[in-house]
Coordinates of C-alpha atoms (C1' of nucleotides) in Angstrom, one line a residue:
Chain A
M250 CA 59.5 58.9 124.8
D251 CA 58.9 55.6 126.2
F252 CA 62.2 54.1 125.2
G253 CA 60.8 50.8 125.4
R254 CA 62.7 47.1 125.9
M255 CA 65.7 45.6 123.9
F256 CA 64.9 42.9 121.5
F257 CA 67.1 41.0 118.9
D258 CA 66.6 41.5 115.2
P259 CA 67.0 38.5 113.3
S260 CA 67.1 40.4 109.6
S261 CA 70.5 42.2 110.8
G262 CA 71.7 40.5 113.9
H263 CA 71.8 43.5 116.0
E264 CA 70.2 43.9 119.6
N265 CA 68.2 46.6 118.9
M266 CA 65.9 49.2 121.2
L267 CA 62.4 48.9 120.6
L268 CA 61.3 52.5 120.6
M269 CA 57.8 53.3 120.8
G270 CA 56.7 56.5 118.6
N271 CA 53.3 58.1 118.8
G272 CA 51.4 55.2 119.6
H273 CA 51.5 53.0 115.9
H274 CA 54.7 54.3 114.7
V275 CA 57.2 51.5 115.9
F276 CA 60.9 53.0 115.8
R277 CA 63.4 50.3 116.0
G278 CA 67.0 51.6 116.5
P279 CA 70.6 50.3 117.3
R280 CA 70.9 50.0 120.9
S281 CA 73.8 52.5 120.8
L282 CA 71.6 55.1 119.1
L283 CA 70.3 56.0 122.9
N284 CA 73.7 56.2 124.1
M285 CA 74.7 58.7 121.9
E286 CA 76.8 60.7 124.7
E287 CA 78.5 57.8 126.0
T288 CA 81.0 57.7 123.2
S289 CA 83.6 59.7 121.5
K290 CA 84.1 57.7 118.8
K291 CA 82.9 59.4 115.3
R292 CA 81.9 57.5 112.2
P293 CA 80.5 60.1 110.0
F294 CA 78.4 57.7 107.7
F295 CA 78.8 54.5 106.5
S296 CA 81.7 53.5 104.4
S297 CA 80.9 49.9 103.3
H298 CA 78.3 47.0 103.5
D299 CA 80.8 45.0 105.8
E300 CA 81.0 47.9 108.2
L301 CA 77.0 48.3 108.1
I302 CA 76.5 44.8 109.2
D303 CA 79.7 44.7 111.7
D304 CA 78.1 43.9 115.0
E305 CA 81.3 45.0 116.9
Y306 CA 81.0 48.3 115.2
Y307 CA 77.4 49.1 115.9
D308 CA 77.9 48.0 119.9
E309 CA 81.0 49.3 120.5
Q310 CA 82.2 52.0 118.2
L311 CA 79.0 54.2 117.1
P312 CA 78.4 57.4 118.0
E313 CA 74.8 56.8 116.3
K314 CA 74.3 60.1 114.7
K315 CA 72.6 60.4 111.6
R316 CA 74.3 58.5 108.9
R317 CA 74.3 59.0 105.2
L318 CA 74.0 55.9 103.0
T319 CA 76.4 54.7 100.8
P320 CA 76.5 55.4 97.1
E321 CA 75.9 51.9 96.7
Q322 CA 72.9 51.8 98.9
V323 CA 71.4 54.9 97.4
H324 CA 71.9 53.2 94.0
L325 CA 70.0 50.2 94.7
L326 CA 67.3 52.5 96.6
E327 CA 67.2 54.9 93.4
K328 CA 66.6 51.6 91.2
S329 CA 63.9 50.4 93.1
F330 CA 62.1 53.2 93.6
E331 CA 62.0 53.8 89.6
A332 CA 60.7 50.6 89.4
E333 CA 57.6 51.6 91.9
N334 CA 58.0 54.3 94.1
K335 CA 55.5 52.3 96.9
L336 CA 57.1 49.8 98.9
E337 CA 55.0 46.9 99.9
P338 CA 55.9 45.0 103.2
E339 CA 57.9 42.1 101.3
R340 CA 60.1 44.5 99.0
K341 CA 60.7 46.4 102.1
T342 CA 62.3 43.4 104.0
Q343 CA 63.9 42.4 101.1
L344 CA 65.4 45.5 100.5
A345 CA 66.6 46.0 103.9
K346 CA 68.2 42.6 104.1
K347 CA 70.0 43.2 101.0
L348 CA 71.3 46.8 102.0
G349 CA 71.9 45.8 105.5
L350 CA 69.6 48.4 106.6
Q351 CA 66.6 48.5 109.2
P352 CA 63.4 47.9 107.4
R353 CA 62.2 51.3 109.1
Q354 CA 65.2 53.0 107.4
V355 CA 64.2 51.7 103.8
A356 CA 60.6 52.9 104.7
V357 CA 61.7 56.6 105.6
W358 CA 64.3 56.8 102.6
F359 CA 61.2 55.9 100.5
Q360 CA 59.0 58.5 102.1
N361 CA 61.6 61.0 101.8
R362 CA 62.1 60.3 98.3
R363 CA 58.4 60.5 97.4
A364 CA 58.5 63.9 99.0
R365 CA 61.6 64.9 96.9
W366 CA 59.9 63.4 93.8
K367 CA 56.7 65.5 94.2
T368 CA 58.5 68.7 95.2
K369 CA 60.4 68.3 91.6
Q370 CA 57.4 67.5 90.2
L371 CA 55.4 70.7 91.2
E372 CA 58.8 72.6 89.8
R373 CA 58.5 71.3 86.6
E374 CA 54.7 71.7 86.4
F375 CA 55.2 75.5 87.8
D376 CA 57.7 75.9 84.7
L377 CA 55.3 74.6 82.3
L378 CA 52.3 77.0 83.4
K379 CA 54.7 80.2 83.5
S380 CA 55.9 79.4 79.9
S381 CA 52.4 78.7 78.4
Y382 CA 51.4 82.1 80.6
E383 CA 54.0 84.1 79.4
S384 CA 53.1 82.9 75.6
L385 CA 49.5 83.7 76.1
L386 CA 50.2 87.0 77.6
S387 CA 52.3 87.9 74.3
D388 CA 49.6 86.9 72.2
Y389 CA 47.2 89.0 74.4
D390 CA 49.2 91.8 73.8
S391 CA 49.4 91.7 70.2
I392 CA 46.0 91.2 70.0
V393 CA 45.2 94.6 72.0
K394 CA 47.7 96.3 69.6
E395 CA 45.8 95.2 66.8
N396 CA 42.5 95.9 68.0
E397 CA 44.0 99.4 68.8
K398 CA 44.9 99.8 65.5
L399 CA 41.5 98.9 63.8
K400 CA 39.5 101.0 65.9
S401 CA 41.6 103.9 64.9
E402 CA 41.1 102.7 61.3
V403 CA 37.3 103.0 62.0
V404 CA 37.8 106.4 63.4
S405 CA 39.2 107.7 60.5
L406 CA 36.9 106.0 58.1
T407 CA 34.1 107.7 60.2
E408 CA 35.4 111.0 60.0
K409 CA 35.7 110.4 56.2
V410 CA 31.9 109.4 56.0
Q411 CA 31.1 112.6 57.9
D412 CA 33.0 114.9 55.3
K413 CA 30.8 113.2 52.6
E414 CA 27.7 113.3 54.3
V415 CA 28.4 117.3 54.7
A416 CA 28.6 117.3 50.9
G417 CA 25.4 115.7 50.6
V418 CA 26.4 112.6 48.5
V419 CA 25.2 109.8 50.7
V420 CA 22.4 107.8 49.4
V421 CA 21.7 104.5 50.6
G422 CA 19.5 101.8 49.0
Q423 CA 19.7 103.0 45.4
N424 CA 19.1 100.8 42.7
P425 CA 21.0 100.3 40.2
P426 CA 24.4 99.8 41.9
L427 CA 25.7 102.5 43.3
P428 CA 29.0 104.3 41.7
S429 CA 32.1 103.3 43.0
D430 CA 32.3 106.4 45.5
E431 CA 29.0 106.0 47.0
A432 CA 29.5 102.2 47.4
D433 CA 32.7 103.1 49.8
V434 CA 30.5 105.4 51.7
V435 CA 27.8 102.4 52.4
A436 CA 30.9 100.1 53.6
V437 CA 32.1 102.6 55.8
Q438 CA 28.3 103.1 57.5
C439 CA 28.3 99.6 58.0
C440 CA 31.8 99.4 59.7
I441 CA 30.4 102.3 62.0
K442 CA 27.7 100.0 62.6
A443 CA 29.7 97.3 63.7
E444 CA 32.2 99.7 65.8
D445 CA 29.1 101.0 67.7
R446 CA 28.5 97.6 68.5
L447 CA 32.2 96.8 69.7
S448 CA 32.2 100.0 71.6
S449 CA 28.6 99.6 73.0
G450 CA 30.0 96.0 74.6
S451 CA 26.7 94.4 73.5
G452 CA 28.4 91.4 71.5
G453 CA 32.0 91.9 72.0
S454 CA 34.4 89.8 74.0
A455 CA 35.9 90.8 77.5
V456 CA 39.3 90.0 75.8
V457 CA 39.1 93.1 73.6
D458 CA 37.2 95.4 76.0
E459 CA 39.0 94.8 79.2
D460 CA 42.2 96.2 79.9
G461 CA 43.7 93.5 81.6
P462 CA 44.3 89.6 80.3
Q463 CA 41.1 88.4 82.1
L464 CA 40.4 85.9 79.2
L465 CA 42.9 84.0 81.5
D466 CA 40.1 83.7 84.4
S467 CA 37.5 80.9 84.7
G468 CA 36.8 77.8 86.5
D469 CA 38.6 74.9 84.7
S470 CA 42.1 73.6 85.6
Y471 CA 44.8 73.5 83.3
F472 CA 45.5 70.3 85.2
P473 CA 43.7 67.1 84.8
N474 CA 44.4 66.8 88.2
E475 CA 42.3 68.9 90.9
D476 CA 45.4 69.2 93.1
Y477 CA 46.8 71.6 90.8
R478 CA 43.8 73.7 90.5
N479 CA 45.0 76.4 92.4
C480 CA 48.4 76.6 91.6
M481 CA 48.2 79.1 88.4
G482 CA 44.4 80.1 88.3
P483 CA 45.2 82.7 85.6
V484 CA 46.2 80.3 82.8
D485 CA 43.0 78.1 83.6
G486 CA 40.7 79.7 81.2
V487 CA 42.5 78.7 78.0
Q488 CA 41.7 75.5 78.5
S489 CA 37.7 75.8 78.9
E490 CA 37.8 78.4 76.1
E491 CA 39.0 75.5 73.7
D492 CA 37.1 72.9 75.2
D493 CA 34.0 74.4 73.8
G494 CA 34.8 72.8 70.4
S495 CA 33.7 75.9 68.3
D496 CA 37.2 77.4 67.9
D497 CA 40.4 77.0 66.5
G498 CA 43.9 78.4 67.7
R499 CA 43.1 81.9 67.4
S500 CA 39.3 81.8 68.2
Y501 CA 39.4 83.6 71.7
F502 CA 39.6 86.7 69.7
S503 CA 38.3 86.7 66.1
N504 CA 34.6 86.9 67.3
A505 CA 35.3 90.5 68.9
F506 CA 35.4 91.6 65.3
I507 CA 32.0 90.3 64.3
A508 CA 28.8 91.9 64.8
P509 CA 26.4 89.4 67.0
E510 CA 24.1 89.1 64.2
L511 CA 26.6 88.3 61.5
Q512 CA 28.0 85.9 63.6
H513 CA 24.8 83.5 62.7
H514 CA 24.9 84.6 59.3
E515 CA 23.3 81.8 56.9
E516 CA 25.5 80.1 54.2
G517 CA 26.2 81.9 51.2
E518 CA 25.1 85.2 52.5
P519 CA 28.1 87.6 52.2
L520 CA 30.0 89.0 55.2
G521 CA 31.3 92.5 55.6
W522 CA 35.2 92.8 54.8
W523 CA 35.9 93.4 58.3
V524 CA 34.6 90.1 59.4
W525 CA 37.0 87.3 60.2
S526 CA 35.9 84.1 59.7
Chain B
dT789 C1' 88.5 77.8 109.8
dT790 C1' 84.3 79.4 110.3
dG791 C1' 79.8 81.0 108.9
dT792 C1' 75.7 79.9 106.1
dG793 C1' 72.6 77.7 103.0
dT794 C1' 71.4 73.3 101.1
dT795 C1' 70.7 68.1 101.5
dT796 C1' 69.7 63.9 103.8
dT797 C1' 67.9 61.3 107.4
dA798 C1' 64.9 60.9 111.2
dT799 C1' 60.7 61.7 114.0
dT800 C1' 56.2 63.0 115.2
dG801 C1' 51.7 64.0 114.7
dC802 C1' 47.7 63.8 111.7
dC803 C1' 44.9 61.4 108.5
dT804 C1' 42.9 57.4 105.8
dC805 C1' 41.8 52.9 105.0
dC806 C1' 40.7 48.0 106.2
Chain C
dG54 C1' 42.7 49.9 116.7
dG55 C1' 46.8 49.1 113.8
dA56 C1' 49.4 49.9 109.8
dG57 C1' 51.1 52.9 106.5
dG58 C1' 51.2 57.5 104.2
dC59 C1' 52.1 62.5 104.0
dA60 C1' 53.4 67.4 106.0
dA61 C1' 55.9 69.6 108.7
dT62 C1' 59.9 69.8 111.1
dA63 C1' 64.6 68.8 113.5
dA64 C1' 69.0 68.1 113.5
dA65 C1' 73.2 65.7 111.5
dA66 C1' 76.1 65.9 107.0
dC67 C1' 77.9 67.8 103.2
dA68 C1' 79.3 72.1 100.1
dC69 C1' 81.3 76.1 99.7
dA70 C1' 82.6 81.2 99.9
dA71 C1' 85.1 84.4 102.4

DNA sequence: TTGTGTTTTATTGCCTCC
DNA sequence: GGAGGCAATAAAACACAA
């Protein structure tokens, strides 16, 4: 590193070394920063504002190891950060003067503070996504259970119909109205048709047909910001499902129970009893 | 007291903007 | 090309259990 040359900083009154970094970052540090080994005197961190601007302290006593800012300095910096987390040059200079710090120290503090804020923000968003995911997973599980229950009902009704067919009582399309027993049989037959459609997958939902929670996988992000798109992919699809504007809260699943042609029924046309609308 | 993990301050290299 | 931002990292300071 090129240690550069000494200069006098009028804002702090310190004689400082101009430190050259990578070509465009210019680091200013107290002279003794470069003479760390020359003194055995220790001062762990700043203890008062007066000490900060005490020339003698800088010139004669400081071992110039890394020092913590005082609580008062941190408080003021925090307040300033709350007001605006970016630091324009003028404010940097003012703050530095007020705190008895080098402008560079103020800039570094803001830099690190932004980094800490970003980390916290990511943690908060992660927690939010996690709880959202867990809630959806729980919804999904209950829907799967419900689906299993309905399927087994269909199976038992199918058996019932088959028993009646063996007995030779099934007549479809009769006029006048069927006796109630036979009407039951027709309803069950319709139900079987719907079940066939479901199990063939022609009009059913992947949500219901698949084993895992795959409803959660699609392109749109839960976050408005693209930066977070890859953070928690599996949750994403939920938002896009809702975005089509055709659904209410439970809409991801309800259509799975409706035969495709019945989903587009005309107004007033009766739906089967098995159809949720 | 000491070992270890965490936090804070500071540096470096790269990138973008003007 | 200079200035400033950010990510990654180093290292000092600090906290705390054993």
